[in-house]
PDB file of C-alpha atoms in Angstrom:
ATOM      1  CA  MET S 450    -133.274 -38.257  13.719  1.00  0.00           C
ATOM      2  CA  GLU S 451    -134.908 -35.970  16.166  1.00  0.00           C
ATOM      3  CA  ARG S 452    -133.743 -32.404  16.153  1.00  0.00           C
ATOM      4  CA  LYS S 453    -131.934 -31.266  19.238  1.00  0.00           C
ATOM      5  CA  ARG S 454    -133.371 -28.516  21.404  1.00  0.00           C
ATOM      6  CA  THR S 455    -131.622 -26.101  23.766  1.00  0.00           C
ATOM      7  CA  VAL S 456    -133.404 -24.687  26.796  1.00  0.00           C
ATOM      8  CA  ILE S 457    -131.966 -21.839  28.858  1.00  0.00           C
ATOM      9  CA  PHE S 458    -133.417 -21.397  32.323  1.00  0.00           C
ATOM     10  CA  LEU S 459    -132.931 -19.248  35.403  1.00  0.00           C
ATOM     11  CA  VAL S 460    -132.950 -20.832  38.845  1.00  0.00           C
ATOM     12  CA  VAL S 461    -132.171 -19.606  42.344  1.00  0.00           C
ATOM     13  CA  GLY S 462    -131.830 -20.793  45.920  1.00  0.00           C
ATOM     14  CA  ILE S 463    -131.715 -24.538  46.342  1.00  0.00           C
ATOM     15  CA  LEU S 464    -131.924 -25.244  42.619  1.00  0.00           C
ATOM     16  CA  VAL S 465    -128.941 -26.420  40.634  1.00  0.00           C
ATOM     17  CA  LEU S 466    -127.807 -22.910  39.848  1.00  0.00           C
ATOM     18  CA  CYS S 467    -128.019 -20.288  42.543  1.00  0.00           C
ATOM     19  CA  SER S 468    -127.620 -16.538  43.039  1.00  0.00           C
ATOM     20  CA  GLY S 469    -129.555 -15.816  39.842  1.00  0.00           C
ATOM     21  CA  MET S 470    -126.940 -17.317  37.528  1.00  0.00           C
ATOM     22  CA  ILE S 471    -128.188 -18.632  34.198  1.00  0.00           C
ATOM     23  CA  GLY S 472    -127.606 -22.312  33.541  1.00  0.00           C
ATOM     24  CA  LEU S 473    -127.663 -24.574  30.540  1.00  0.00           C
ATOM     25  CA  VAL S 474    -130.038 -27.467  30.116  1.00  0.00           C
ATOM     26  CA  VAL S 475    -129.973 -29.303  26.817  1.00  0.00           C
ATOM     27  CA  LYS S 476    -131.306 -32.529  25.454  1.00  0.00           C
ATOM     28  CA  PHE S 477    -129.244 -35.722  25.700  1.00  0.00           C
ATOM     29  CA  SER S 478    -129.044 -37.228  22.281  1.00  0.00           C
ATOM     30  CA  GLY S 479    -129.057 -40.931  23.035  1.00  0.00           C
ATOM     31  CA  ASN S 480    -131.788 -43.310  21.925  1.00  0.00           C
ATOM     32  CA  THR S 481    -133.090 -41.272  19.027  1.00  0.00           C
ATOM     33  CA  ARG S 482    -134.636 -43.261  16.204  1.00  0.00           C
ATOM     34  CA  GLY S 483    -134.351 -42.833  12.478  1.00  0.00           C
ATOM     35  CA  PRO S 484    -136.219 -44.547   9.635  1.00  0.00           C
ATOM     36  CA  VAL S 485    -134.801 -47.377   7.604  1.00  0.00           C
ATOM     37  CA  GLY S 486    -135.325 -48.517   4.067  1.00  0.00           C
ATOM     38  CA  ASP S 487    -136.411 -51.877   2.756  1.00  0.00           C
ATOM     39  CA  GLY S 488    -135.872 -54.371   5.568  1.00  0.00           C
ATOM     40  CA  SER S 489    -135.604 -57.255   3.081  1.00  0.00           C
ATOM     41  CA  THR S 490    -132.224 -56.000   1.872  1.00  0.00           C
ATOM     42  CA  LEU S 491    -130.812 -54.618   5.113  1.00  0.00           C
ATOM     43  CA  THR S 492    -131.285 -56.750   8.199  1.00  0.00           C
ATOM     44  CA  PRO S 493    -129.181 -55.807  11.243  1.00  0.00           C
ATOM     45  CA  ARG S 494    -126.889 -58.296  12.933  1.00  0.00           C
ATOM     46  CA  VAL S 495    -125.503 -57.953  16.445  1.00  0.00           C
ATOM     47  CA  GLY S 496    -121.749 -57.515  16.509  1.00  0.00           C
ATOM     48  CA  THR S 497    -121.408 -55.863  13.122  1.00  0.00           C
ATOM     49  CA  CYS S 498    -119.713 -52.504  12.663  1.00  0.00           C
ATOM     50  CA  ARG S 499    -119.873 -49.895   9.937  1.00  0.00           C
ATOM     51  CA  ASN S 500    -118.918 -46.367   8.998  1.00  0.00           C
ATOM     52  CA  SER S 501    -121.698 -43.830   8.908  1.00  0.00           C
ATOM     53  CA  SER S 502    -120.272 -41.413   6.389  1.00  0.00           C
ATOM     54  CA  GLU S 503    -117.821 -40.918   3.559  1.00  0.00           C
ATOM     55  CA  PRO S 504    -114.119 -41.544   4.217  1.00  0.00           C
ATOM     56  CA  GLY S 505    -112.457 -38.711   6.086  1.00  0.00           C
ATOM     57  CA  THR S 506    -115.650 -37.460   7.740  1.00  0.00           C
ATOM     58  CA  ALA S 507    -117.486 -38.508  10.893  1.00  0.00           C
ATOM     59  CA  ALA S 508    -120.855 -36.796  11.057  1.00  0.00           C
ATOM     60  CA  GLY S 509    -123.595 -37.931  13.405  1.00  0.00           C
ATOM     61  CA  PHE S 510    -125.566 -41.151  13.122  1.00  0.00           C
ATOM     62  CA  PRO S 511    -126.898 -41.824   9.623  1.00  0.00           C
ATOM     63  CA  GLU S 512    -130.561 -41.029   9.053  1.00  0.00           C
ATOM     64  CA  THR S 513    -131.248 -44.578   7.845  1.00  0.00           C
ATOM     65  CA  PHE S 514    -129.879 -47.967   8.789  1.00  0.00           C
ATOM     66  CA  GLY S 515    -126.922 -48.890   6.636  1.00  0.00           C
ATOM     67  CA  GLY S 516    -123.542 -47.398   5.870  1.00  0.00           C
ATOM     68  CA  ARG S 517    -120.258 -48.946   4.843  1.00  0.00           C
ATOM     69  CA  TYR S 518    -119.693 -52.197   6.728  1.00  0.00           C
ATOM     70  CA  ALA S 519    -116.304 -52.634   8.395  1.00  0.00           C
ATOM     71  CA  MET S 520    -114.465 -55.112  10.585  1.00  0.00           C
ATOM     72  CA  CYS S 521    -114.931 -54.181  14.232  1.00  0.00           C
ATOM     73  CA  THR S 522    -111.184 -54.672  14.712  1.00  0.00           C
ATOM     74  CA  GLY S 523    -110.554 -51.973  12.111  1.00  0.00           C
ATOM     75  CA  PRO S 524    -111.603 -48.321  11.890  1.00  0.00           C
ATOM     76  CA  HIS S 525    -115.368 -47.848  12.206  1.00  0.00           C
ATOM     77  CA  GLU S 526    -117.890 -45.533  13.823  1.00  0.00           C
ATOM     78  CA  VAL S 527    -121.115 -47.460  14.503  1.00  0.00           C
ATOM     79  CA  GLU S 528    -121.647 -50.836  16.196  1.00  0.00           C
ATOM     80  CA  THR S 529    -124.917 -52.784  16.423  1.00  0.00           C
ATOM     81  CA  TYR S 530    -125.253 -54.130  19.950  1.00  0.00           C
ATOM     82  CA  TYR S 531    -128.823 -55.434  19.979  1.00  0.00           C
ATOM     83  CA  VAL S 532    -131.492 -56.501  17.475  1.00  0.00           C
ATOM     84  CA  GLY S 533    -135.075 -57.225  18.476  1.00  0.00           C
ATOM     85  CA  ARG S 534    -138.620 -57.459  17.197  1.00  0.00           C
ATOM     86  CA  VAL S 535    -141.475 -55.103  17.973  1.00  0.00           C
ATOM     87  CA  ASP S 536    -145.093 -56.198  17.892  1.00  0.00           C
ATOM     88  CA  GLY S 537    -146.831 -54.693  14.874  1.00  0.00           C
ATOM     89  CA  SER S 538    -150.008 -54.236  16.924  1.00  0.00           C
ATOM     90  CA  LEU S 539    -148.336 -51.509  18.978  1.00  0.00           C
ATOM     91  CA  SER S 540    -149.015 -47.880  18.187  1.00  0.00           C
ATOM     92  CA  ASP S 541    -146.122 -45.693  17.073  1.00  0.00           C
ATOM     93  CA  THR S 542    -145.909 -44.332  20.618  1.00  0.00           C
ATOM     94  CA  GLY S 543    -145.963 -47.819  22.096  1.00  0.00           C
ATOM     95  CA  ALA S 544    -143.301 -49.038  19.686  1.00  0.00           C
ATOM     96  CA  ASP S 545    -141.082 -46.044  20.425  1.00  0.00           C
ATOM     97  CA  LYS S 546    -141.334 -46.700  24.167  1.00  0.00           C
ATOM     98  CA  GLU S 547    -140.624 -50.410  23.800  1.00  0.00           C
ATOM     99  CA  ILE S 548    -137.593 -49.724  21.606  1.00  0.00           C
ATOM    100  CA  GLY S 549    -136.285 -46.946  23.858  1.00  0.00           C
ATOM    101  CA  ASP S 550    -136.647 -49.004  27.052  1.00  0.00           C
ATOM    102  CA  THR S 551    -134.999 -52.033  25.448  1.00  0.00           C
ATOM    103  CA  CYS S 552    -132.088 -50.148  23.902  1.00  0.00           C
ATOM    104  CA  ARG S 553    -131.293 -48.299  27.156  1.00  0.00           C
ATOM    105  CA  ALA S 554    -131.365 -51.503  29.212  1.00  0.00           C
ATOM    106  CA  GLU S 555    -129.323 -53.449  26.668  1.00  0.00           C
ATOM    107  CA  ALA S 556    -126.789 -50.606  26.386  1.00  0.00           C
ATOM    108  CA  ASP S 557    -126.066 -50.736  30.120  1.00  0.00           C
ATOM    109  CA  LYS S 558    -125.520 -54.488  29.895  1.00  0.00           C
ATOM    110  CA  PHE S 559    -123.389 -54.226  26.763  1.00  0.00           C
ATOM    111  CA  LEU S 560    -121.194 -51.432  28.164  1.00  0.00           C
ATOM    112  CA  GLY S 561    -120.856 -52.884  31.660  1.00  0.00           C
ATOM    113  CA  GLY S 562    -122.015 -49.613  33.218  1.00  0.00           C
ATOM    114  CA  PRO S 563    -124.655 -46.892  32.879  1.00  0.00           C
ATOM    115  CA  LEU S 564    -124.816 -45.474  29.358  1.00  0.00           C
ATOM    116  CA  PRO S 565    -124.877 -41.773  30.462  1.00  0.00           C
ATOM    117  CA  THR S 566    -121.535 -42.138  32.257  1.00  0.00           C
ATOM    118  CA  GLY S 567    -119.698 -42.844  29.010  1.00  0.00           C
ATOM    119  CA  LYS S 568    -118.387 -40.990  25.977  1.00  0.00           C
ATOM    120  CA  VAL S 569    -120.918 -42.849  23.880  1.00  0.00           C
ATOM    121  CA  ALA S 570    -124.314 -42.277  22.292  1.00  0.00           C
ATOM    122  CA  THR S 571    -126.953 -44.608  20.926  1.00  0.00           C
ATOM    123  CA  THR S 572    -129.563 -44.572  18.229  1.00  0.00           C
ATOM    124  CA  SER S 573    -132.143 -47.066  17.002  1.00  0.00           C
ATOM    125  CA  TYR S 574    -133.742 -47.968  13.706  1.00  0.00           C
ATOM    126  CA  LEU S 575    -137.100 -49.570  13.016  1.00  0.00           C
ATOM    127  CA  GLU S 576    -138.029 -51.588   9.942  1.00  0.00           C
ATOM    128  CA  GLU S 577    -140.601 -49.423   8.168  1.00  0.00           C
ATOM    129  CA  ASN S 578    -141.231 -51.112   4.814  1.00  0.00           C
ATOM    130  CA  ALA S 579    -141.529 -54.760   5.764  1.00  0.00           C
ATOM    131  CA  SER S 580    -144.011 -56.853   3.790  1.00  0.00           C
ATOM    132  CA  HIS S 581    -145.386 -58.265   7.054  1.00  0.00           C
ATOM    133  CA  LEU S 582    -145.728 -55.800   9.918  1.00  0.00           C
ATOM    134  CA  ALA S 583    -146.772 -58.357  12.531  1.00  0.00           C
ATOM    135  CA  LYS S 584    -143.281 -58.131  13.948  1.00  0.00           C
ATOM    136  CA  ARG S 585    -140.774 -55.580  12.649  1.00  0.00           C
ATOM    137  CA  TRP S 586    -137.107 -55.680  13.516  1.00  0.00           C
ATOM    138  CA  PHE S 587    -135.393 -52.853  15.317  1.00  0.00           C
ATOM    139  CA  SER S 588    -131.711 -52.327  15.944  1.00  0.00           C
ATOM    140  CA  CYS S 589    -129.857 -50.606  18.775  1.00  0.00           C
ATOM    141  CA  ASP S 590    -126.634 -48.984  17.597  1.00  0.00           C
ATOM    142  CA  ILE S 591    -123.836 -47.284  19.520  1.00  0.00           C
ATOM    143  CA  ALA S 592    -120.844 -45.078  18.788  1.00  0.00           C
ATOM    144  CA  GLU S 593    -118.071 -43.277  20.595  1.00  0.00           C
ATOM    145  CA  VAL S 594    -118.692 -39.528  20.589  1.00  0.00           C
ATOM    146  CA  GLY S 595    -116.659 -36.434  21.388  1.00  0.00           C
ATOM    147  CA  SER S 596    -119.344 -34.530  23.267  1.00  0.00           C
ATOM    148  CA  THR S 597    -122.763 -34.827  24.859  1.00  0.00           C
ATOM    149  CA  ALA S 598    -124.478 -33.466  21.734  1.00  0.00           C
ATOM    150  CA  ALA S 599    -123.107 -36.443  19.754  1.00  0.00           C
ATOM    151  CA  THR S 600    -123.127 -34.506  16.488  1.00  0.00           C
ATOM    152  CA  THR S 601    -119.772 -36.044  15.579  1.00  0.00           C
ATOM    153  CA  LEU S 602    -118.944 -39.736  15.876  1.00  0.00           C
ATOM    154  CA  VAL S 603    -115.401 -40.839  16.693  1.00  0.00           C
ATOM    155  CA  SER S 604    -113.707 -43.377  14.444  1.00  0.00           C
ATOM    156  CA  ARG S 605    -112.335 -46.189  16.593  1.00  0.00           C
ATOM    157  CA  THR S 606    -111.033 -49.733  16.467  1.00  0.00           C
ATOM    158  CA  GLY S 607    -112.402 -52.494  18.666  1.00  0.00           C
ATOM    159  CA  THR S 608    -115.785 -53.169  20.189  1.00  0.00           C
ATOM    160  CA  LEU S 609    -117.383 -50.985  22.879  1.00  0.00           C
ATOM    161  CA  ARG S 610    -118.487 -54.079  24.778  1.00  0.00           C
ATOM    162  CA  GLY S 611    -117.484 -53.649  28.441  1.00  0.00           C
ATOM    163  CA  ALA S 612    -116.111 -50.148  27.816  1.00  0.00           C
ATOM    164  CA  LEU S 613    -117.699 -48.709  30.979  1.00  0.00           C
ATOM    165  CA  ALA S 614    -116.880 -51.564  33.334  1.00  0.00           C
ATOM    166  CA  GLY S 615    -114.584 -50.378  36.120  1.00  0.00           C
ATOM    167  CA  THR S 616    -112.467 -47.352  35.274  1.00  0.00           C
ATOM    168  CA  GLY S 617    -111.132 -46.400  31.897  1.00  0.00           C
ATOM    169  CA  PRO S 618    -110.808 -43.739  29.206  1.00  0.00           C
ATOM    170  CA  MET S 619    -114.393 -44.133  27.966  1.00  0.00           C
ATOM    171  CA  LEU S 620    -115.876 -42.798  31.215  1.00  0.00           C
ATOM    172  CA  ILE S 621    -116.809 -39.112  31.156  1.00  0.00           C
ATOM    173  CA  GLY S 622    -114.604 -37.072  33.464  1.00  0.00           C
ATOM    174  CA  CYS S 623    -113.804 -33.466  32.649  1.00  0.00           C
ATOM    175  CA  ALA S 624    -115.054 -31.402  29.739  1.00  0.00           C
ATOM    176  CA  ASN S 625    -115.350 -27.918  28.317  1.00  0.00           C
ATOM    177  CA  ALA S 626    -118.841 -26.450  28.427  1.00  0.00           C
ATOM    178  CA  THR S 627    -120.148 -24.476  25.454  1.00  0.00           C
ATOM    179  CA  THR S 628    -123.512 -22.773  25.075  1.00  0.00           C
ATOM    180  CA  ASP S 629    -125.140 -26.035  24.003  1.00  0.00           C
ATOM    181  CA  ASP S 630    -122.700 -28.869  24.595  1.00  0.00           C
ATOM    182  CA  PHE S 631    -120.036 -30.457  26.813  1.00  0.00           C
ATOM    183  CA  VAL S 632    -116.875 -31.382  24.879  1.00  0.00           C
ATOM    184  CA  PHE S 633    -115.082 -34.324  26.496  1.00  0.00           C
ATOM    185  CA  LEU S 634    -111.404 -34.196  27.475  1.00  0.00           C
ATOM    186  CA  ALA S 635    -108.975 -37.057  27.894  1.00  0.00           C
ATOM    187  CA  ASP S 636    -108.254 -36.147  31.532  1.00  0.00           C
ATOM    188  CA  CYS S 637    -108.675 -33.411  34.124  1.00  0.00           C
ATOM    189  CA  ALA S 638    -105.096 -32.141  33.851  1.00  0.00           C
ATOM    190  CA  THR S 639    -106.085 -30.013  30.848  1.00  0.00           C
ATOM    191  CA  PRO S 640    -107.722 -26.719  31.923  1.00  0.00           C
ATOM    192  CA  HIS S 641    -111.468 -27.206  31.681  1.00  0.00           C
ATOM    193  CA  THR S 642    -114.815 -25.710  32.649  1.00  0.00           C
ATOM    194  CA  ALA S 643    -116.877 -28.758  33.635  1.00  0.00           C
ATOM    195  CA  GLU S 644    -116.701 -32.146  35.336  1.00  0.00           C
ATOM    196  CA  LEU S 645    -119.334 -34.862  35.471  1.00  0.00           C
ATOM    197  CA  ALA S 646    -120.469 -35.171  39.087  1.00  0.00           C
ATOM    198  CA  GLY S 647    -122.854 -38.076  38.593  1.00  0.00           C
ATOM    199  CA  LEU S 648    -126.317 -39.057  37.452  1.00  0.00           C
ATOM    200  CA  TYR S 649    -129.766 -38.261  38.759  1.00  0.00           C
ATOM    201  CA  THR S 650    -132.800 -40.380  37.908  1.00  0.00           C
ATOM    202  CA  LEU S 651    -136.163 -38.651  38.009  1.00  0.00           C
ATOM    203  CA  ARG S 652    -138.765 -40.550  40.003  1.00  0.00           C
ATOM    204  CA  GLU S 653    -141.360 -42.558  38.079  1.00  0.00           C
ATOM    205  CA  GLU S 654    -144.272 -40.657  39.592  1.00  0.00           C
ATOM    206  CA  VAL S 655    -142.979 -37.338  38.230  1.00  0.00           C
ATOM    207  CA  VAL S 656    -144.631 -36.591  34.875  1.00  0.00           C
ATOM    208  CA  PRO S 657    -143.439 -33.155  33.666  1.00  0.00           C
ATOM    209  CA  ALA S 658    -145.858 -31.328  31.388  1.00  0.00           C
ATOM    210  CA  ASP S 659    -143.161 -29.233  29.737  1.00  0.00           C
ATOM    211  CA  GLY S 660    -139.522 -28.182  29.906  1.00  0.00           C
ATOM    212  CA  ASP S 661    -140.026 -25.806  32.821  1.00  0.00           C
ATOM    213  CA  ALA S 662    -141.701 -28.524  34.872  1.00  0.00           C
ATOM    214  CA  ARG S 663    -138.874 -30.899  34.024  1.00  0.00           C
ATOM    215  CA  ASP S 664    -136.275 -28.326  35.139  1.00  0.00           C
ATOM    216  CA  ARG S 665    -138.028 -27.742  38.457  1.00  0.00           C
ATOM    217  CA  ALA S 666    -138.228 -31.489  39.083  1.00  0.00           C
ATOM    218  CA  VAL S 667    -134.630 -32.312  38.165  1.00  0.00           C
ATOM    219  CA  ALA S 668    -132.750 -29.310  39.576  1.00  0.00           C
ATOM    220  CA  PRO S 669    -132.859 -30.178  43.321  1.00  0.00           C
ATOM    221  CA  GLY S 670    -131.772 -33.770  42.693  1.00  0.00           C
ATOM    222  CA  CYS S 671    -128.896 -32.755  40.448  1.00  0.00           C
ATOM    223  CA  GLN S 672    -127.813 -30.090  42.909  1.00  0.00           C
ATOM    224  CA  LYS S 673    -127.630 -32.771  45.624  1.00  0.00           C
ATOM    225  CA  THR S 674    -125.577 -34.946  43.268  1.00  0.00           C
ATOM    226  CA  VAL S 675    -123.156 -32.044  42.695  1.00  0.00           C
ATOM    227  CA  THR S 676    -122.772 -31.130  46.386  1.00  0.00           C
ATOM    228  CA  ASP S 677    -122.208 -34.782  47.332  1.00  0.00           C
ATOM    229  CA  PHE S 678    -119.549 -35.027  44.617  1.00  0.00           C
ATOM    230  CA  LEU S 679    -117.806 -31.917  45.963  1.00  0.00           C
ATOM    231  CA  GLY S 680    -118.128 -32.973  49.595  1.00  0.00           C
ATOM    232  CA  TRP S 681    -119.840 -29.665  50.361  1.00  0.00           C
ATOM    233  CA  ASP S 682    -122.949 -28.741  52.274  1.00  0.00           C
ATOM    234  CA  GLN S 683    -125.601 -26.644  50.591  1.00  0.00           C
ATOM    235  CA  PRO S 684    -124.603 -23.270  52.145  1.00  0.00           C
ATOM    236  CA  THR S 685    -121.015 -23.736  50.952  1.00  0.00           C
ATOM    237  CA  PHE S 686    -122.256 -24.470  47.451  1.00  0.00           C
ATOM    238  CA  GLU S 687    -124.631 -21.505  47.416  1.00  0.00           C
ATOM    239  CA  ASP S 688    -121.912 -19.145  48.664  1.00  0.00           C
ATOM    240  CA  SER S 689    -119.345 -20.194  46.056  1.00  0.00           C
ATOM    241  CA  GLU S 690    -118.325 -17.519  43.565  1.00  0.00           C
ATOM    242  CA  LEU S 691    -116.162 -19.943  41.590  1.00  0.00           C
ATOM    243  CA  ILE S 692    -118.282 -22.930  40.597  1.00  0.00           C
ATOM    244  CA  GLU S 693    -121.909 -23.869  40.089  1.00  0.00           C
ATOM    245  CA  GLY S 694    -123.805 -26.802  38.606  1.00  0.00           C
ATOM    246  CA  THR S 695    -125.971 -27.648  35.631  1.00  0.00           C
ATOM    247  CA  PHE S 696    -127.473 -30.690  33.980  1.00  0.00           C
ATOM    248  CA  TRP S 697    -128.001 -32.281  30.602  1.00  0.00           C
ATOM    249  CA  GLY S 698    -130.834 -34.678  29.906  1.00  0.00           C
ATOM    250  CA  PRO S 699    -133.933 -35.749  27.994  1.00  0.00           C
ATOM    251  CA  THR S 700    -136.791 -33.438  27.068  1.00  0.00           C
ATOM    252  CA  ALA S 701    -140.067 -33.586  28.994  1.00  0.00           C
ATOM    253  CA  GLU S 702    -141.492 -35.670  26.146  1.00  0.00           C
ATOM    254  CA  LYS S 703    -138.648 -38.185  26.407  1.00  0.00           C
ATOM    255  CA  VAL S 704    -139.064 -38.296  30.201  1.00  0.00           C
ATOM    256  CA  ARG S 705    -142.733 -39.199  29.775  1.00  0.00           C
ATOM    257  CA  ALA S 706    -141.643 -41.946  27.368  1.00  0.00           C
ATOM    258  CA  GLY S 707    -139.354 -43.480  29.996  1.00  0.00           C
ATOM    259  CA  ASP S 708    -135.932 -41.813  29.588  1.00  0.00           C
ATOM    260  CA  ARG S 709    -135.358 -40.391  33.081  1.00  0.00           C
ATOM    261  CA  VAL S 710    -131.604 -40.216  33.649  1.00  0.00           C
ATOM    262  CA  PHE S 711    -129.840 -36.828  33.769  1.00  0.00           C
ATOM    263  CA  GLN S 712    -126.130 -35.987  33.790  1.00  0.00           C
ATOM    264  CA  CYS S 713    -125.153 -33.529  36.527  1.00  0.00           C
ATOM    265  CA  PHE S 714    -122.067 -31.364  35.918  1.00  0.00           C
ATOM    266  CA  VAL S 715    -119.950 -29.090  38.093  1.00  0.00           C
ATOM    267  CA  THR S 716    -119.228 -25.979  36.016  1.00  0.00           C
ATOM    268  CA  THR S 717    -117.158 -22.847  36.544  1.00  0.00           C
ATOM    269  CA  LEU S 718    -118.419 -19.285  36.858  1.00  0.00           C
ATOM    270  CA  GLY S 719    -117.162 -16.525  34.598  1.00  0.00           C
ATOM    271  CA  ASP S 720    -114.179 -17.318  32.422  1.00  0.00           C
ATOM    272  CA  ARG S 721    -112.431 -19.416  35.037  1.00  0.00           C
ATOM    273  CA  LYS S 722    -110.992 -22.843  34.285  1.00  0.00           C
ATOM    274  CA  LEU S 723    -110.426 -25.768  36.610  1.00  0.00           C
ATOM    275  CA  VAL S 724    -106.946 -27.276  36.593  1.00  0.00           C
ATOM    276  CA  GLY S 725    -107.777 -30.528  38.338  1.00  0.00           C
ATOM    277  CA  SER S 726    -110.664 -32.684  39.506  1.00  0.00           C
ATOM    278  CA  VAL S 727    -112.986 -31.332  42.189  1.00  0.00           C
ATOM    279  CA  ARG S 728    -114.156 -34.768  43.321  1.00  0.00           C
ATOM    280  CA  ALA S 729    -114.300 -34.845  47.158  1.00  0.00           C
ATOM    281  CA  LEU S 730    -112.894 -31.310  47.248  1.00  0.00           C
ATOM    282  CA  GLY S 731    -114.187 -30.613  50.758  1.00  0.00           C
ATOM    283  CA  PRO S 732    -112.499 -27.685  52.497  1.00  0.00           C
ATOM    284  CA  ARG S 733    -109.618 -27.492  50.017  1.00  0.00           C
ATOM    285  CA  LYS S 734    -109.235 -24.522  47.706  1.00  0.00           C
ATOM    286  CA  VAL S 735    -111.067 -24.749  44.380  1.00  0.00           C
ATOM    287  CA  PRO S 736    -108.348 -25.357  41.728  1.00  0.00           C
ATOM    288  CA  VAL S 737    -109.252 -22.579  39.313  1.00  0.00           C
ATOM    289  CA  VAL S 738    -107.349 -20.102  37.169  1.00  0.00           C
ATOM    290  CA  ALA S 739    -108.714 -16.968  35.530  1.00  0.00           C
TER     291      ALA S 739
END
């Protein structure tokens, strides 16, 4: 699995974070791909579930396809939601893009809503040691997670199919921000430091050369997403001494490969905590405590 990377950046003015405050931008962990072993003995099947680790633990996605199979109605961590074939004539880069595009599109259909709005993460596996490489299988796998970094999978019962359709507990609402993560909360009644404001999709014609270019391209769009969520105009947002905004999303490399959706968060300044949602806050007082 690809190692995660944290980028700290400074932005001012109309960017997501203003008044010289430092914001957090980190890589979204969905759609990473790990190797698999001998495809002749492990062939994925849609609708199967399994545990990724030893009993009593719930680390991140396993490095290889496999694990301890389980009934989806019983405790499990990982669910296979799509299995496809990739043309062996494709380069590694071409195969990665085809798998990533397919798994993201199929995840939205499987969940009934956009993948980045949910407390879920995905990974994919590609058959590496097949005797005939003309067409290798790949699997798209999903799990409930406790934070955006997805380093820990949540043991659950029941399928994730349709989990993001309408409203429900699997949608990301409020969270606590750390230096490199957003830890999800059950609701916004618990004091918290962040709330998902929405998603921003980077335009197809934008091809960032590096992380700084990605930040400059994404920041204005995410700031607009945050101000719309708050019901504020830009001057009100820039003048606030209580809350700001930041975003979490794919690296510049992942953007170039087709992953272009970023999560935009409202976050607090200093050590303050929000004690309610700030959706459509408008002229009301920001619900913060020291």
